[in-house]
Structure formats: C-alpha cells, structure tokens
Coordinates of C-alpha atoms in Angstrom, one line a residue:
Chain K
M1 CA 40.8 -3.6 -6.6
V2 CA 38.0 -1.7 -5.3
S3 CA 35.7 -1.9 -8.6
K4 CA 36.4 -5.4 -8.2
K5 CA 35.1 -6.0 -4.6
I6 CA 32.2 -4.0 -5.7
K7 CA 31.6 -6.5 -8.6
E8 CA 32.0 -9.4 -6.1
V9 CA 29.4 -7.5 -4.0
F10 CA 26.9 -7.1 -6.7
T11 CA 27.2 -10.7 -8.0
L12 CA 26.5 -11.7 -4.7
G13 CA 23.4 -9.6 -3.7
I14 CA 21.7 -9.7 -7.1
W15 CA 23.0 -13.8 -8.2
K16 CA 24.8 -16.2 -5.9
D17 CA 23.4 -15.1 -2.5
N18 CA 19.9 -13.8 -3.6
P19 CA 18.4 -12.8 -0.4
V20 CA 14.8 -14.4 -2.0
Y21 CA 15.9 -17.4 -3.9
R22 CA 18.9 -18.6 -2.0
Q23 CA 18.6 -17.0 1.9
I24 CA 15.0 -17.6 1.6
L25 CA 14.5 -14.0 3.5
G26 CA 11.7 -11.4 2.8
I27 CA 9.1 -14.2 1.4
C28 CA 6.1 -12.3 3.3
S29 CA 6.4 -8.9 1.2
A30 CA 7.6 -10.9 -1.9
L31 CA 4.1 -13.2 -1.6
A32 CA 1.9 -10.0 -0.6
V33 CA 2.8 -7.1 -3.0
T34 CA 3.5 -9.2 -6.2
N35 CA 0.0 -9.2 -8.0
L36 CA 1.1 -5.9 -9.9
M37 CA 4.1 -4.9 -11.4
L38 CA 4.5 -1.6 -10.3
N39 CA 3.6 -2.2 -6.8
S40 CA 6.6 -4.5 -6.6
L41 CA 8.7 -1.7 -8.0
V42 CA 8.2 0.8 -5.9
M43 CA 8.2 -2.0 -3.0
G44 CA 11.5 -2.8 -4.2
L45 CA 12.5 0.7 -4.6
G46 CA 11.7 1.3 -1.0
L47 CA 13.7 -1.9 0.3
I48 CA 17.1 -0.7 -1.6
F49 CA 16.4 2.6 0.0
V50 CA 15.9 1.4 3.7
T51 CA 18.6 -1.0 3.3
A52 CA 21.5 0.8 1.7
F53 CA 20.8 3.4 4.2
S54 CA 20.5 1.3 7.1
E55 CA 23.6 -0.8 6.3
L56 CA 25.6 2.8 5.7
T57 CA 24.5 4.2 9.1
V58 CA 25.0 0.7 11.0
S59 CA 28.5 0.6 9.6
I60 CA 29.2 3.9 9.9
I61 CA 28.8 3.7 14.0
R62 CA 29.6 -0.1 14.0
Q63 CA 32.8 0.9 15.8
F64 CA 31.1 3.4 18.6
T65 CA 27.9 0.6 19.1
P66 CA 28.7 -1.5 22.1
K67 CA 27.9 -5.0 21.1
H68 CA 25.5 -6.1 23.3
I69 CA 22.8 -3.2 22.0
R70 CA 23.8 -3.5 18.7
M71 CA 20.4 -5.3 17.6
M72 CA 18.7 -2.5 19.6
V73 CA 20.3 0.2 17.4
Q74 CA 19.7 -1.9 14.3
T75 CA 16.0 -2.0 15.0
L76 CA 16.0 1.7 15.6
I77 CA 17.9 2.8 12.4
I78 CA 15.8 0.6 9.9
S79 CA 12.6 2.0 11.6
A80 CA 13.6 5.5 11.2
Y81 CA 14.5 4.9 7.6
V82 CA 11.0 2.9 6.9
I83 CA 8.9 5.9 8.2
I84 CA 10.9 8.2 6.3
V85 CA 10.1 6.3 3.3
D86 CA 6.4 6.2 4.6
I87 CA 6.0 9.6 4.7
L88 CA 7.7 10.5 1.4
L89 CA 5.1 8.2 -0.2
K90 CA 1.9 9.9 1.6
A91 CA 3.3 13.1 0.5
Y92 CA 4.2 13.0 -3.0
Y93 CA 2.7 9.5 -4.2
P94 CA -0.7 9.0 -2.6
A95 CA -1.7 7.0 -4.9
M96 CA 1.1 4.3 -4.7
S97 CA 0.7 4.9 -0.7
E98 CA -2.6 3.6 -0.8
A99 CA -1.6 1.0 -3.1
L100 CA 0.8 -0.7 -0.7
G101 CA -1.4 0.4 2.1
P102 CA 0.4 -1.7 5.0
Y103 CA 3.0 -3.3 3.3
V104 CA 5.3 0.0 3.6
G105 CA 5.2 -0.1 7.4
L106 CA 6.3 -3.9 7.1
I107 CA 9.4 -3.2 5.3
I108 CA 10.6 -2.9 8.8
T109 CA 9.8 -6.6 8.8
N110 CA 11.9 -7.6 6.1
C111 CA 14.7 -9.9 7.4
I112 CA 17.1 -8.7 4.0
I113 CA 17.4 -5.5 6.0
M114 CA 18.5 -7.3 9.5
G115 CA 20.0 -9.7 8.0
R116 CA 22.2 -7.6 5.8
C117 CA 22.9 -5.2 8.4
E118 CA 24.6 -7.6 11.0
S119 CA 26.0 -10.1 8.6
Y120 CA 27.9 -7.7 6.7
A121 CA 27.7 -3.8 7.9
Q122 CA 28.5 -5.0 11.1
K123 CA 32.2 -6.2 10.0
N124 CA 32.5 -4.3 6.9
P125 CA 33.4 -0.5 5.8
P126 CA 30.5 2.2 5.0
L127 CA 30.8 2.4 1.3
Y128 CA 30.7 -1.5 1.0
S129 CA 28.1 -1.5 3.2
F130 CA 26.2 1.0 1.2
I131 CA 26.9 -1.1 -1.7
D132 CA 25.6 -4.5 -0.3
G133 CA 22.1 -3.0 0.8
I134 CA 21.5 -1.5 -3.1
A135 CA 22.8 -5.3 -4.5
S136 CA 20.3 -6.9 -2.0
G137 CA 17.7 -4.8 -2.6
M138 CA 18.0 -5.0 -6.3
G139 CA 18.0 -9.0 -5.8
Y140 CA 15.2 -8.5 -4.2
T141 CA 13.4 -6.0 -6.6
I142 CA 14.4 -8.2 -9.2
V143 CA 12.8 -11.7 -8.1
L144 CA 9.8 -9.5 -6.9
L145 CA 9.6 -7.8 -10.5
I146 CA 9.7 -11.8 -11.9
I147 CA 6.9 -12.8 -10.0
A148 CA 4.7 -10.1 -10.5
F149 CA 5.5 -10.5 -14.2
F150 CA 4.1 -13.7 -14.2
R151 CA 1.0 -12.9 -11.8
E152 CA -0.1 -9.7 -13.4
L153 CA 0.4 -11.4 -17.2
L154 CA -1.8 -14.2 -16.3
G155 CA -4.1 -12.9 -13.3
F156 CA -5.1 -9.2 -15.4
G157 CA -3.8 -9.4 -19.1
T158 CA -1.3 -6.5 -18.4
L159 CA 1.9 -5.3 -17.9
F160 CA 2.4 -2.0 -15.9
G161 CA -1.2 -1.6 -16.1
F162 CA -0.8 -1.7 -20.2
N163 CA -3.2 -4.3 -21.5
V164 CA -0.7 -6.7 -23.7
M165 CA -3.0 -9.9 -23.8
G166 CA -5.6 -7.8 -26.0
E167 CA -9.7 -8.3 -24.6
A168 CA -10.2 -11.3 -25.4
W169 CA -8.1 -12.4 -22.6
V170 CA -9.8 -14.5 -19.4
S171 CA -7.7 -13.2 -16.2
W172 CA -6.8 -16.2 -14.3
T173 CA -8.1 -15.1 -10.8
L174 CA -5.9 -17.7 -8.8
M175 CA -2.5 -15.6 -10.2
I176 CA -3.9 -12.6 -8.4
M177 CA -4.6 -14.3 -5.0
P178 CA -2.1 -15.3 -2.2
P179 CA -2.0 -18.8 -3.6
G180 CA -0.6 -17.5 -6.8
A181 CA 2.6 -16.1 -5.3
F182 CA 2.9 -19.4 -3.5
F183 CA 3.3 -21.1 -6.8
M184 CA 5.0 -18.5 -8.6
L185 CA 7.8 -18.3 -5.9
G186 CA 7.9 -22.0 -5.6
I187 CA 8.4 -22.5 -9.0
L188 CA 11.3 -19.8 -9.5
I189 CA 13.0 -21.2 -6.2
W190 CA 13.1 -24.8 -7.8
V191 CA 14.3 -23.1 -11.4
A192 CA 17.1 -21.3 -9.5
Y193 CA 18.3 -24.7 -7.5
N194 CA 18.2 -26.3 -10.9
L195 CA 19.8 -24.0 -13.0
F196 CA 22.4 -22.9 -10.5
P197 CA 23.2 -26.0 -8.3
V198 CA 23.9 -24.9 -4.4
D199 CA 27.8 -25.0 -3.7
E200 CA 28.0 -27.1 -1.0
G201 CA 31.3 -25.9 -0.2
G202 CA 30.3 -22.1 -0.6
K203 CA 30.0 -19.6 1.8
V204 CA 26.6 -19.2 3.1
K205 CA 25.6 -16.2 4.3
G206 CA 22.4 -14.7 5.7
G207 CA 20.5 -16.8 8.2
A208 CA 17.7 -15.4 9.8
T209 CA 14.4 -17.4 9.1
N210 CA 11.3 -15.0 8.2
I211 CA 7.5 -15.6 8.0
Chain J
M1 CA 37.0 2.0 25.1
S2 CA 36.4 -2.2 25.5
K3 CA 36.7 -1.4 29.4
K4 CA 34.5 1.1 28.6
K5 CA 31.7 -0.4 26.8
K6 CA 31.1 -3.0 29.8
R7 CA 29.7 -0.1 32.0
I8 CA 26.1 0.6 32.0
V9 CA 26.2 4.5 31.4
Y10 CA 28.0 4.3 27.7
P11 CA 25.7 2.1 26.3
V12 CA 22.7 4.2 27.8
V13 CA 24.1 7.2 26.8
F14 CA 24.6 5.9 22.8
M15 CA 21.4 4.6 22.7
L16 CA 20.0 8.1 23.8
L17 CA 22.2 9.9 21.3
V18 CA 20.9 7.7 18.4
T19 CA 16.9 7.8 19.7
I20 CA 17.6 11.6 20.0
T21 CA 19.4 12.3 16.5
F22 CA 16.6 9.9 14.5
T23 CA 13.6 11.2 16.4
L24 CA 14.8 14.4 15.5
T25 CA 15.2 14.1 11.8
L26 CA 11.8 12.5 12.0
A27 CA 10.5 15.3 13.3
L28 CA 11.6 17.6 10.8
I29 CA 10.8 15.4 7.9
N30 CA 7.2 15.1 9.2
E31 CA 7.0 19.2 9.9
F32 CA 7.9 19.6 6.4
T33 CA 5.4 17.0 4.8
K34 CA 2.4 17.6 7.0
N35 CA 0.9 20.0 5.0
R36 CA 1.1 17.9 2.2
I37 CA -0.3 15.2 3.2
A38 CA -3.2 16.9 5.0
F39 CA -3.8 18.5 1.8
N40 CA -3.6 14.9 -0.3
N41 CA -6.1 13.4 2.7
E42 CA -8.5 16.4 2.0
L43 CA -8.2 16.1 -1.7
K44 CA -9.2 12.2 -2.0
I45 CA -12.0 13.0 0.5
K46 CA -13.2 15.7 -2.2
K47 CA -12.7 13.5 -5.1
T48 CA -14.9 10.8 -3.3
L49 CA -17.5 13.4 -2.5
L50 CA -17.6 14.9 -6.2
Y51 CA -17.8 11.7 -7.7
V52 CA -20.6 10.1 -5.7
L53 CA -22.8 13.4 -6.5
N54 CA -22.1 12.9 -10.2
I55 CA -20.0 15.9 -10.7
D56 CA -17.5 15.3 -13.4
I57 CA -14.3 15.8 -12.6
E58 CA -12.3 13.5 -14.6
N59 CA -8.4 14.5 -15.6
N60 CA -8.6 17.8 -13.8
D61 CA -5.9 18.9 -11.7
N62 CA -6.1 19.2 -8.0
E63 CA -6.8 23.5 -8.3
Y64 CA -10.0 22.5 -10.7
I65 CA -11.5 20.0 -7.9
N66 CA -11.0 22.5 -5.2
K67 CA -12.5 25.1 -7.1
T68 CA -15.4 23.0 -8.2
Y69 CA -15.8 21.5 -4.5
D70 CA -15.7 25.1 -2.5
E71 CA -18.4 26.0 -5.6
M72 CA -21.0 23.3 -5.5
I73 CA -20.6 21.5 -2.3
E74 CA -21.3 23.0 1.2
E75 CA -22.1 21.3 4.7
A76 CA -25.6 21.1 5.6
I77 CA -27.6 20.0 9.0
I78 CA -30.7 18.5 8.2
N79 CA -32.5 17.1 11.5
D80 CA -29.6 16.7 13.1
T81 CA -27.7 15.1 10.7
K82 CA -24.5 16.0 8.8
V83 CA -24.6 16.0 5.2
Y84 CA -22.8 17.1 2.2
M85 CA -24.9 19.1 0.1
A86 CA -24.3 19.9 -3.7
S87 CA -26.3 22.4 -5.5
K88 CA -25.8 23.6 -9.2
D89 CA -27.8 26.9 -10.2
N90 CA -29.1 27.5 -6.9
E91 CA -31.1 24.1 -7.2
I92 CA -30.0 21.5 -4.8
I93 CA -28.7 18.0 -6.7
G94 CA -28.3 15.8 -4.3
Y95 CA -27.0 15.1 -0.9
A96 CA -23.6 12.9 0.1
F97 CA -23.4 11.1 3.6
P98 CA -20.8 8.9 4.9
I99 CA -21.3 5.2 4.8
Q100 CA -19.4 2.4 7.1
G101 CA -19.4 -1.3 7.2
D102 CA -17.7 -4.5 8.0
G103 CA -16.1 -6.1 5.2
V104 CA -14.9 -9.5 4.3
W105 CA -11.1 -8.5 5.9
G106 CA -11.8 -4.9 7.6
A107 CA -13.6 -2.2 7.7
M108 CA -15.2 -0.2 5.1
N109 CA -15.4 3.5 4.6
G110 CA -17.0 5.3 2.2
Y111 CA -19.7 8.0 0.6
A112 CA -22.7 7.7 -0.8
A113 CA -25.1 10.6 -2.2
I114 CA -28.8 10.6 -3.1
T115 CA -31.3 13.1 -4.9
P116 CA -33.1 15.8 -2.5
D117 CA -36.3 14.0 -3.2
Y118 CA -34.8 10.6 -1.8
K119 CA -35.8 8.8 -4.8
Q120 CA -32.5 7.8 -6.4
L121 CA -29.1 6.8 -5.8
L122 CA -26.7 9.0 -7.1
G123 CA -23.7 7.2 -6.6
I124 CA -21.3 5.3 -4.1
D125 CA -17.6 5.7 -3.7
F126 CA -15.0 4.1 -0.9
V127 CA -12.5 6.1 0.8
S128 CA -10.9 2.9 2.6
H129 CA -11.6 -0.6 2.6
S130 CA -9.1 -4.1 3.3
E131 CA -10.6 -6.4 0.6
T132 CA -8.8 -8.5 -1.6
P133 CA -6.6 -6.9 -4.5
G134 CA -8.1 -8.2 -7.7
L135 CA -11.2 -9.8 -6.3
G136 CA -13.1 -7.7 -3.4
G137 CA -10.8 -5.0 -4.4
R138 CA -12.8 -4.5 -7.5
I139 CA -15.6 -2.4 -5.6
T140 CA -13.5 0.5 -6.6
D141 CA -13.9 -0.3 -10.2
S142 CA -15.7 2.2 -12.2
K143 CA -17.7 -0.6 -13.8
Y144 CA -19.0 -2.0 -10.2
K145 CA -19.4 1.6 -9.2
E146 CA -21.4 3.0 -12.0
Q147 CA -24.1 0.1 -11.4
F148 CA -25.6 2.7 -8.5
R149 CA -25.6 5.5 -10.5
Y150 CA -29.6 6.8 -10.4
L151 CA -30.5 3.9 -8.7
E152 CA -34.4 3.8 -8.0
L153 CA -34.6 3.1 -4.4
E154 CA -37.9 1.4 -3.8
S155 CA -37.6 0.2 -0.5
E156 CA -39.4 -3.1 0.9
N157 CA -38.9 -3.2 4.3
G158 CA -36.1 -1.2 4.5
I159 CA -34.0 -3.0 1.4
Y160 CA -33.0 -1.2 -1.3
I161 CA -30.2 -3.3 -2.9
I162 CA -31.0 -6.9 -4.0
H163 CA -28.5 -8.5 -6.3
R164 CA -29.3 -10.3 -9.3
P165 CA -30.6 -12.7 -10.6
N166 CA -32.8 -12.8 -7.3
S167 CA -36.3 -11.0 -7.9
G168 CA -36.3 -7.6 -7.9
G169 CA -32.7 -7.4 -8.5
N170 CA -31.0 -4.0 -9.4
V171 CA -27.2 -4.7 -9.1
D172 CA -24.9 -7.5 -10.3
A173 CA -22.4 -9.3 -7.4
I174 CA -18.7 -9.5 -8.4
S175 CA -18.2 -12.9 -9.0
G176 CA -15.3 -14.4 -7.2
A177 CA -16.2 -11.9 -4.1
T178 CA -19.6 -12.7 -2.9
G179 CA -18.6 -12.3 0.4
T180 CA -17.3 -8.5 -0.3
S181 CA -20.5 -7.5 -2.4
E182 CA -22.6 -8.9 0.3
A183 CA -21.0 -6.7 2.8
V184 CA -21.6 -3.6 0.4
R185 CA -25.0 -4.7 -0.1
R186 CA -25.8 -5.2 3.8
M187 CA -24.0 -1.9 4.6
L188 CA -25.8 0.6 1.8
N189 CA -29.1 -1.2 2.8
E190 CA -28.7 -0.3 6.2
D191 CA -26.9 3.2 6.2
I192 CA -28.8 4.4 3.3
D193 CA -32.2 3.4 5.5
V194 CA -30.6 5.2 8.3
F195 CA -30.1 8.0 6.4
I196 CA -33.2 8.6 4.8
E197 CA -34.9 8.1 8.1
A198 CA -32.7 10.7 10.0
V199 CA -33.2 13.1 7.3
G200 CA -36.9 12.3 7.3
G201 CA -37.4 11.4 4.0
E202 CA -40.5 9.0 2.9
R203 CA -39.3 5.5 2.8

C-alpha cells in the first residue's frame, strides 16, 4: 500500500505530471541554467533539496498553520531553505556558486516549490510530501538535463565539460544563448505532448503560472 | 481550535515562532560557515593576483597558493595609490592594481598587472562580471587573457589596447561578443592610463 502510493507519487512527479513539460512551471530557470549539464545538475539537486524539505516542513506544521497566513509561512520556509543551499554552495563549492550566480537565490521564485507546497503538502502527510518534493524535483532535473544535453553538445561540443565531438566541431553559438533554450524547451514540450497525449478527463494539478 | 484561529493573536504568535525558528537556524549555519566563505573569497582574490602577476600556481593546493602569496606579494603605496607589489629574490617583478568598468550586462571587476618600468602589461584577470556565458563570458578563458601577457604598452593619447585588424592592433576581440570586447578594451585603456599617471610613470 505504502510502496504503491510512493510509486504513484514518483510516476506523477517525474512522468505524467512533470512540473516542466506538463505543468509548465519553473520555466525561467530551465531556460537560464541549461547551457551546461553540470550547472543543470547542481541546480536540479538544489531544487530537489529545497522542494523536499519545504514540503516536509509545510506538511508537518499544516494542522497548526492558520489558513489565511499559510502563503506567508510557505514563503518564509522556502526562502530559509534556499538561503541554506546558497550558503552551503558558497562554503563548499565556490566554483559552482559562481557559475550559478544569481540563479541559486532565484530558486525561491521557482513556482514548482510553492505550487507543490500549496497543492500537495497542505493536504498530505509529511512522508508523502517529502517524497513528492523529491519526485517533482527529479522531474524538473531530468528535463533540465535533457535540454542541457542538447545545448551543451551542440553549443560547446562537450558533455559535463568533456569533449565528445572532437576538435573539428564548430560550436553552434545560438544553442548557448537564451534563444537556444527556448527552441529546445519548445521542441521538448511538443515531443512530450505528441508522445503522451494529455488525458482530458485526468486530474490536472499545479496551476500557478511562472515567468 | 477553529475559533482560536480566527483571532489575531494566534496567527501573529505562530508567524513569530516560525520566523524565530528559521532565523535561528540560518544564523547558526551562517556562523559555522562564515570563516570558510571568507577564506574562499580571499583565496579567489589571491589566485587572481598571482595569475595577473604571472606567478605560476597551476594545479596547486590552497596552502601552496597562500604560501606563495605571502612570500611574493605585499601591499604597497606608491604616490598615494594602493598597489600589490610582487617581488622575487628582492627584485620587484610587477605591480597589480584593480580594474573596473561597465560590461554589457553589468559591472566588471578584476585586476591588471604591469611591469615595474610601466612598459609592459603583465596580465589581466576578472573577479566578477555578468557577461553572457559562452559569448562575452569567454573573457575569462585563458586563450583570451593570455593575449595580454607581456603586451607592450605604447601609448597614443592614452590608448594602449587596439583591436586587430585596426592599424596598430595588438589584441583580438572575441567574435560574437563585440560589446564585451569593446567594454574590456575601454576599461583597460582607461584604468591603465589612470594607474600609470597616478604612480608617476612615463606615459
């Protein structure tokens, strides 16, 4: 029973109800950090950490939280975890902290976190909320990695910094620039919609829009 | 409980408690990592200074970098201008000074170093910038930066750096990042001129 529900949470978060290509959440950071796979991976890990622990905390205190101030509480919780990630990166991984620059702080504006806290953690027990955070974060990370794979490969000829296309490869500059991300994301959403048509009668989650 | 929630006191107290808990947690984490972050920032500046002064620290650990820095570089004042003076075997090999300018998307900060006779540029490096990654961001690539190693400083009306293929050109701009290249060129011309004048060198 428990394992079945956990499995369901994972398939929803990563596959059927993927935050990026299904709920169209977290697009701004998906466009911003995907020019290198390593950046995307660290950003994704940061988001998994923040989403999972924010959902856990929100879920634990959900019965004590007055309904009309819950947004305020959620924002506070999320920002606290984002600052923790920022501090940890600065202290133990300065090179990555520099590469991600302002985007670490911008994890807080990622609608996936608030969306999941509001639509899932408010109504479900801590364990499932925590797992839902991990699942949603993984869904986001996987999409980021797919986009970054093509952008880095075509734009730099490398993967995770290792040269795979050989010296003769001519970098496709457009791919590293923001428009490259737009095209890649558009293609990805298109492919996803064609491969797995939206179940019209299905339950649609999420709902918040993002810039 | 439901009646209580409608009161104003409970939400305020609740919010206060949550805020205090998280602020305390953050303060603790900050306290634990403060020294490490300061150390990282300091180390980065030291690395940059050693690089612009062309002191080889490639593939060396933090301890070695700190040691080399302490041995070779000291802060000095020349004509009221603060410089980082590097010396080897009691012989001055160069002066490093901060450079600053506006890039395409934001401020650029870095260091440049110059030989003691003010005739050659030793090197340049950037500490922070917000240029487009992959385009303007390539100013931090060694291929670009190495162009400035031992660059002869021949001034014509305070202009030292000229992009090729203009006449007298001595540096290649980055293709696809004309704005950033121009910004770097402007910044260097200005700051080198100001620096040489300030320390009283012959222009």
